[in-house]
Amino acid sequence: MTINEHLTEFAGLPVVEFPSPEIEEERLLNAQDHARRDNLPVPDRLEPDEAYTAALAAPESAAWRLRVVVDAEETFEAYFAHFLNRVDTTRVTALSVGCWGESHEDPGVVPRDLLVDNAVRFPQLRSLFFGEFVQEEAEISWIPQCDVAPLLAAFPALEELAVRGGSGLEFPATGHDALRGLVVQTGGLPRKVTTGILASRLPALEHLELWFGVEDYGGTTTVDDLAPLLAGELFPALRSLGLRNSTWGDELVRRLADAPVLDRVGVLDLSGNVLTDTGGEVLATAPAFRNLDRLVLRYHFLTEEMLDRLRAALAGVDLDVSGGEKPDVYRGKATYYPEVTE
């Protein structure tokens, strides 16, 4: 899978993009392409963006996406300054920070620092997505990330943080009293990041979601590194857990079968893992999984026979087993890949 579409909703709000000349040109080209495909008149100009106009009047009604177009002349720093001047950021509750330039180029001022330096101008910010790049801007493993702990320090009222990209990502052990949701999406999650997250003091954390990826793209986290989490010793408010996108899905399920953390987690998301019938057998027979409210296995390598067994064994669980996959076979050898790698 590749991530090739921007979010349309974040933090329960519709996403509205802060425009730039390049973004408006991109929007016009997309509208023209859609018109040609649908055999409709091709527009030569854009109608006013009603969603943007409404969001300007009520900045708290939208999640604002900030991004520059790849190869744009305007820097992200200049673009961000326009946003601060145009939008009443004291009312903004949700931000999604997307592409800040070519993945191989120095962005100049790191967008993290722009947010930190202007934190006082966002007193109501509760939700932040940092790194919402799509494939045409940068593959997930090429997104130039950074130490994101200063974002938590700068926004003590932040309740939701999502981060995309593992290259250069750092998350040293930290503390935050308000954070309720933490999502880290990577094609390769470094062990140092995992251990930093699990060593952090996050007493309000209800949802944790980690994408592990593959070693070729920096995924050095192993299932052993999750021992403190599986032991149920961390994050007392945790109720929803996503352990996704690993090569070791079968072993993960085996560890989860007798993990104390499942005594209090109601929602378990194992999407994107290399999960075969070996792990399916554990899911079908271990009592721990029958106590879940919801189990998500979207993208997996389970056979139809095993899926039937799971549906019967977990009849009381809201079960999502969509997205079945087949391994790549070359010269009689099957190779299994997690959902997101590059």
Coordinates of C-alpha atoms in Angstrom, one line a residue:
M1 CA 0.0 0.0 0.0
T2 CA 1.1 3.6 -0.6
I3 CA -0.4 6.6 1.0
N4 CA -1.5 8.6 -2.0
E5 CA -4.5 10.7 -0.7
H6 CA -4.5 13.5 1.8
L7 CA -6.8 13.4 4.8
T8 CA -10.3 14.7 4.3
E9 CA -11.1 14.6 8.0
F10 CA -8.9 14.9 11.1
A11 CA -9.9 15.2 14.7
G12 CA -13.5 14.9 13.8
L13 CA -13.3 18.0 11.6
P14 CA -13.3 18.5 7.8
V15 CA -9.8 19.3 6.5
V16 CA -9.4 22.7 4.9
E17 CA -6.2 23.5 3.1
F18 CA -4.6 26.9 3.5
P19 CA -4.1 28.0 -0.1
S20 CA -1.0 29.2 -1.9
P21 CA -0.7 30.1 -5.7
E22 CA 0.8 26.6 -6.3
I23 CA -1.9 24.8 -4.4
E24 CA -4.6 26.8 -6.3
E25 CA -3.0 25.9 -9.6
E26 CA -2.9 22.2 -8.5
R27 CA -6.5 22.4 -7.5
L28 CA -7.5 23.9 -10.9
L29 CA -5.5 21.1 -12.8
N30 CA -7.3 18.5 -10.7
A31 CA -10.7 20.0 -11.5
Q32 CA -9.9 20.0 -15.2
D33 CA -8.8 16.4 -15.1
H34 CA -12.0 15.4 -13.3
A35 CA -14.1 17.3 -15.9
R36 CA -12.4 15.6 -18.8
R37 CA -12.9 12.1 -17.2
D38 CA -16.6 12.9 -16.7
N39 CA -17.1 14.5 -20.1
L40 CA -18.0 17.8 -18.5
P41 CA -17.0 21.3 -19.6
V42 CA -13.4 22.0 -18.6
P43 CA -13.1 25.0 -16.3
D44 CA -10.5 27.7 -17.0
R45 CA -10.7 29.1 -13.5
L46 CA -11.7 28.0 -10.0
E47 CA -14.9 29.0 -8.3
P48 CA -14.4 30.5 -4.8
D49 CA -13.6 27.8 -2.2
E50 CA -16.7 28.0 0.0
A51 CA -15.1 25.6 2.6
Y52 CA -12.1 27.9 3.0
T53 CA -14.3 31.0 3.3
A54 CA -16.4 29.4 6.0
A55 CA -13.2 28.2 7.8
L56 CA -11.8 31.7 7.8
A57 CA -15.0 32.9 9.5
A58 CA -14.9 30.1 12.1
P59 CA -11.3 28.7 12.3
E60 CA -12.3 26.2 15.0
S61 CA -14.7 24.5 12.5
A62 CA -12.0 23.0 10.4
A63 CA -8.7 21.1 10.7
W64 CA -6.2 23.2 8.8
R65 CA -3.7 21.6 6.5
L66 CA -0.5 23.4 5.9
R67 CA 1.8 22.3 3.0
V68 CA 3.9 23.6 0.2
V69 CA 3.9 22.0 -3.3
V70 CA 7.0 20.2 -4.2
D71 CA 9.3 22.5 -6.2
A72 CA 7.3 25.6 -5.1
E73 CA 9.3 28.8 -5.0
E74 CA 7.7 29.8 -1.7
T75 CA 9.3 28.3 1.4
F76 CA 7.3 26.7 4.1
E77 CA 8.5 29.4 6.5
A78 CA 7.0 32.2 4.2
Y79 CA 3.8 30.2 3.7
F80 CA 3.4 29.7 7.4
A81 CA 3.8 33.4 8.0
H82 CA 1.0 34.0 5.5
F83 CA -1.2 31.6 7.5
L84 CA -0.5 33.4 10.8
N85 CA -1.4 36.7 9.2
R86 CA -4.6 35.5 7.5
V87 CA -6.2 33.1 10.0
D88 CA -7.2 33.8 13.6
T89 CA -5.0 31.0 15.0
T90 CA -6.2 31.6 18.5
R91 CA -9.3 29.7 17.5
V92 CA -7.6 26.8 15.7
T93 CA -8.1 23.5 17.4
A94 CA -6.6 21.1 14.8
L95 CA -3.6 21.3 12.4
S96 CA -2.2 18.9 9.8
V97 CA 1.3 19.9 8.7
G98 CA 2.1 18.3 5.4
C99 CA 4.8 18.6 2.8
W100 CA 7.4 21.2 3.8
G101 CA 9.6 20.7 0.7
E102 CA 11.6 18.1 -1.2
S103 CA 12.5 15.2 1.0
H104 CA 16.2 15.3 0.0
E105 CA 16.6 19.1 0.5
D106 CA 17.3 21.1 3.6
P107 CA 13.9 22.8 4.5
G108 CA 15.8 25.7 6.2
V109 CA 13.7 26.4 9.3
V110 CA 12.3 23.1 10.6
P111 CA 8.5 23.3 10.6
R112 CA 8.6 21.9 14.2
D113 CA 10.5 25.0 15.2
L114 CA 8.0 27.3 13.6
L115 CA 5.2 25.6 15.6
V116 CA 7.2 25.7 18.8
D117 CA 8.2 29.3 18.4
N118 CA 4.6 30.4 17.7
A119 CA 2.9 28.1 20.2
V120 CA 1.5 31.1 22.1
R121 CA -0.6 31.9 19.0
F122 CA -2.3 28.5 19.2
P123 CA -3.8 28.4 22.7
Q124 CA -6.7 26.1 21.6
L125 CA -4.7 23.6 19.6
R126 CA -5.7 20.1 20.7
S127 CA -4.9 17.9 17.6
L128 CA -1.7 17.9 15.5
F129 CA -0.8 15.7 12.5
F130 CA 2.9 16.3 11.8
G131 CA 4.2 14.9 8.5
E132 CA 1.1 14.4 6.4
F133 CA 3.0 13.7 3.2
V134 CA 1.5 11.6 0.4
Q135 CA 3.5 9.4 -2.0
E136 CA 3.9 12.0 -4.7
E137 CA 5.5 14.3 -2.2
A138 CA 7.7 11.7 -0.4
E139 CA 7.5 7.9 0.3
I140 CA 6.8 7.3 3.9
S141 CA 10.3 6.2 4.7
W142 CA 11.8 9.3 3.0
I143 CA 9.8 11.9 5.0
P144 CA 12.5 14.0 6.7
Q145 CA 11.4 13.8 10.4
C146 CA 12.9 15.1 13.6
D147 CA 12.7 15.0 17.4
V148 CA 9.0 15.6 18.0
A149 CA 9.2 15.8 21.8
P150 CA 9.5 19.7 21.7
L151 CA 6.0 19.7 20.2
L152 CA 4.6 18.1 23.3
A153 CA 6.5 20.5 25.5
A154 CA 5.3 23.5 23.5
F155 CA 1.6 22.4 23.6
P156 CA 0.8 21.1 27.1
A157 CA -3.0 21.0 26.3
L158 CA -2.5 18.8 23.1
E159 CA -4.7 15.8 23.2
E160 CA -3.9 14.1 19.9
L161 CA -0.5 13.8 18.1
A162 CA 0.0 11.8 14.8
V163 CA 3.4 11.6 13.2
R164 CA 4.2 10.2 9.8
G165 CA 7.7 9.1 8.7
G166 CA 10.6 7.3 10.5
S167 CA 13.7 8.8 8.8
G168 CA 15.4 11.0 11.4
L169 CA 12.5 10.5 13.8
E170 CA 13.3 10.9 17.5
F171 CA 11.0 10.6 20.5
P172 CA 13.1 10.7 23.7
A173 CA 11.3 9.8 26.9
T174 CA 9.1 12.6 27.9
G175 CA 6.0 13.5 30.0
H176 CA 2.7 15.0 29.0
D177 CA -0.5 15.1 31.1
A178 CA -3.1 15.8 28.5
L179 CA -2.2 13.6 25.5
R180 CA -5.0 11.0 24.8
G181 CA -3.9 9.7 21.4
L182 CA -0.5 9.0 19.9
V183 CA -0.1 7.6 16.4
V184 CA 3.3 7.0 14.7
Q185 CA 3.2 5.8 11.1
T186 CA 6.4 4.6 9.6
G187 CA 7.8 2.1 7.0
G188 CA 10.5 1.4 9.5
L189 CA 10.3 2.3 13.2
P190 CA 13.7 2.6 15.0
R191 CA 14.0 0.8 18.3
K192 CA 15.2 4.0 20.0
V193 CA 11.8 5.7 19.1
T194 CA 9.8 2.8 20.5
T195 CA 11.8 2.6 23.7
G196 CA 11.4 6.4 24.1
I197 CA 7.7 6.3 23.7
L198 CA 7.3 3.3 26.1
A199 CA 9.5 5.1 28.7
S200 CA 7.3 8.3 28.5
R201 CA 4.9 9.3 31.2
L202 CA 1.5 9.7 29.5
P203 CA -1.2 9.2 32.2
A204 CA -4.1 10.3 29.9
L205 CA -3.1 8.2 26.9
E206 CA -6.1 6.2 25.7
H207 CA -5.1 5.3 22.2
L208 CA -1.6 4.2 21.1
E209 CA -0.8 3.2 17.5
L210 CA 2.6 2.2 16.2
W211 CA 3.5 1.2 12.6
F212 CA 6.7 -0.9 12.7
G213 CA 7.7 -1.5 9.0
V214 CA 10.8 -3.3 7.8
E215 CA 14.5 -3.3 8.7
D216 CA 15.5 -2.1 5.2
Y217 CA 13.8 1.2 6.0
G218 CA 15.0 1.6 9.6
G219 CA 12.6 -0.8 11.3
T220 CA 14.8 -2.1 14.1
T221 CA 12.0 -2.5 16.7
T222 CA 11.3 -6.1 17.6
V223 CA 8.5 -7.7 19.4
D224 CA 10.7 -8.1 22.4
D225 CA 10.9 -4.3 22.7
L226 CA 7.2 -4.2 23.4
A227 CA 7.5 -6.3 26.6
P228 CA 6.8 -3.4 29.0
L229 CA 3.7 -2.4 27.0
L230 CA 2.4 -6.0 26.7
A231 CA 2.9 -6.5 30.5
G232 CA 0.3 -3.9 31.1
E233 CA 2.6 -1.7 33.2
L234 CA 2.3 1.4 31.1
F235 CA -0.3 4.0 30.3
P236 CA -3.1 3.4 32.9
A237 CA -5.8 5.0 30.7
L238 CA -5.0 2.9 27.6
R239 CA -8.1 1.4 26.0
S240 CA -7.3 1.2 22.3
L241 CA -4.1 -0.3 20.9
G242 CA -2.8 -0.5 17.3
L243 CA 0.3 -2.6 16.7
R244 CA 0.6 -2.5 12.9
N245 CA 2.6 -3.0 9.8
S246 CA 5.2 -5.5 11.1
T247 CA 6.9 -8.6 9.6
W248 CA 6.4 -10.5 12.8
G249 CA 2.6 -10.5 13.1
D250 CA 2.4 -14.2 14.0
E251 CA 4.8 -13.8 16.9
L252 CA 3.0 -10.6 18.0
V253 CA -0.3 -12.5 18.3
R254 CA 1.4 -15.3 20.3
R255 CA 2.7 -12.7 22.7
L256 CA -0.6 -10.9 23.0
A257 CA -2.5 -14.1 23.8
D258 CA -1.4 -14.0 27.4
A259 CA -0.5 -10.3 27.7
P260 CA -1.9 -8.5 30.7
V261 CA -2.5 -5.4 28.6
L262 CA -5.4 -7.1 26.9
D263 CA -7.2 -7.2 30.3
R264 CA -8.1 -3.5 29.8
V265 CA -7.8 -2.9 26.0
G266 CA -11.2 -3.0 24.3
V267 CA -10.0 -2.2 20.7
L268 CA -7.0 -4.0 19.1
D269 CA -5.8 -3.1 15.6
L270 CA -3.4 -5.5 14.0
S271 CA -3.8 -4.2 10.5
G272 CA -0.9 -4.4 8.0
N273 CA 1.0 -7.1 9.8
V274 CA 2.4 -10.2 8.1
L275 CA -0.3 -12.4 9.8
T276 CA -0.7 -15.9 8.5
D277 CA -2.8 -18.9 9.6
T278 CA -0.1 -19.6 12.3
G279 CA -1.2 -16.4 14.0
G280 CA -4.8 -17.0 13.0
E281 CA -4.8 -20.3 15.0
V282 CA -3.8 -18.3 18.1
L283 CA -6.5 -15.7 17.5
A284 CA -9.1 -18.5 17.2
T285 CA -8.1 -20.4 20.3
A286 CA -6.8 -18.0 22.9
P287 CA -9.5 -16.8 25.3
A288 CA -8.0 -13.3 25.6
F289 CA -9.2 -12.2 22.2
R290 CA -12.8 -13.1 22.9
N291 CA -13.0 -10.3 25.5
L292 CA -12.3 -7.6 22.9
D293 CA -14.9 -5.2 21.8
R294 CA -13.3 -4.8 18.4
L295 CA -10.5 -6.5 16.5
V296 CA -9.2 -5.1 13.3
L297 CA -7.1 -7.4 11.0
R298 CA -7.3 -5.3 7.8
Y299 CA -4.6 -6.5 5.4
H300 CA -3.5 -10.0 6.3
F301 CA -2.5 -13.4 4.8
L302 CA -5.2 -15.5 6.4
T303 CA -6.9 -18.2 4.3
E304 CA -10.7 -18.3 3.8
E305 CA -10.9 -21.4 6.1
M306 CA -9.1 -19.6 8.9
L307 CA -11.3 -16.5 8.4
D308 CA -14.4 -18.7 8.9
R309 CA -12.9 -20.1 12.1
L310 CA -12.2 -16.6 13.4
R311 CA -15.7 -15.5 12.7
A312 CA -17.1 -18.4 14.6
A313 CA -14.6 -18.2 17.5
L314 CA -14.9 -14.4 17.9
A315 CA -18.6 -14.2 17.3
G316 CA -19.1 -11.6 20.1
V317 CA -16.3 -9.4 18.7
D318 CA -16.7 -6.6 16.1
L319 CA -14.3 -8.2 13.6
D320 CA -12.8 -6.5 10.6
V321 CA -10.9 -9.0 8.4
S322 CA -11.0 -7.0 5.1
G323 CA -8.1 -6.7 2.8
G324 CA -6.9 -10.3 2.5
E325 CA -3.6 -10.6 0.6
K326 CA -1.5 -13.3 -1.1
P327 CA 2.3 -13.6 -0.8
D328 CA 4.6 -12.8 -3.6
V329 CA 5.8 -16.1 -5.1
Y330 CA 9.0 -16.4 -7.1
R331 CA 10.5 -19.7 -8.1
G332 CA 8.3 -21.5 -5.7
K333 CA 9.3 -19.3 -2.7
A334 CA 6.6 -17.2 -1.0
T335 CA 7.6 -13.8 0.4
Y336 CA 5.4 -11.8 2.8
Y337 CA 5.5 -8.0 3.2
P338 CA 3.7 -5.8 5.6
E339 CA 1.3 -3.2 4.2
V340 CA 3.5 -0.1 4.2
T341 CA 7.3 -0.3 3.6
E342 CA 8.8 2.3 1.3

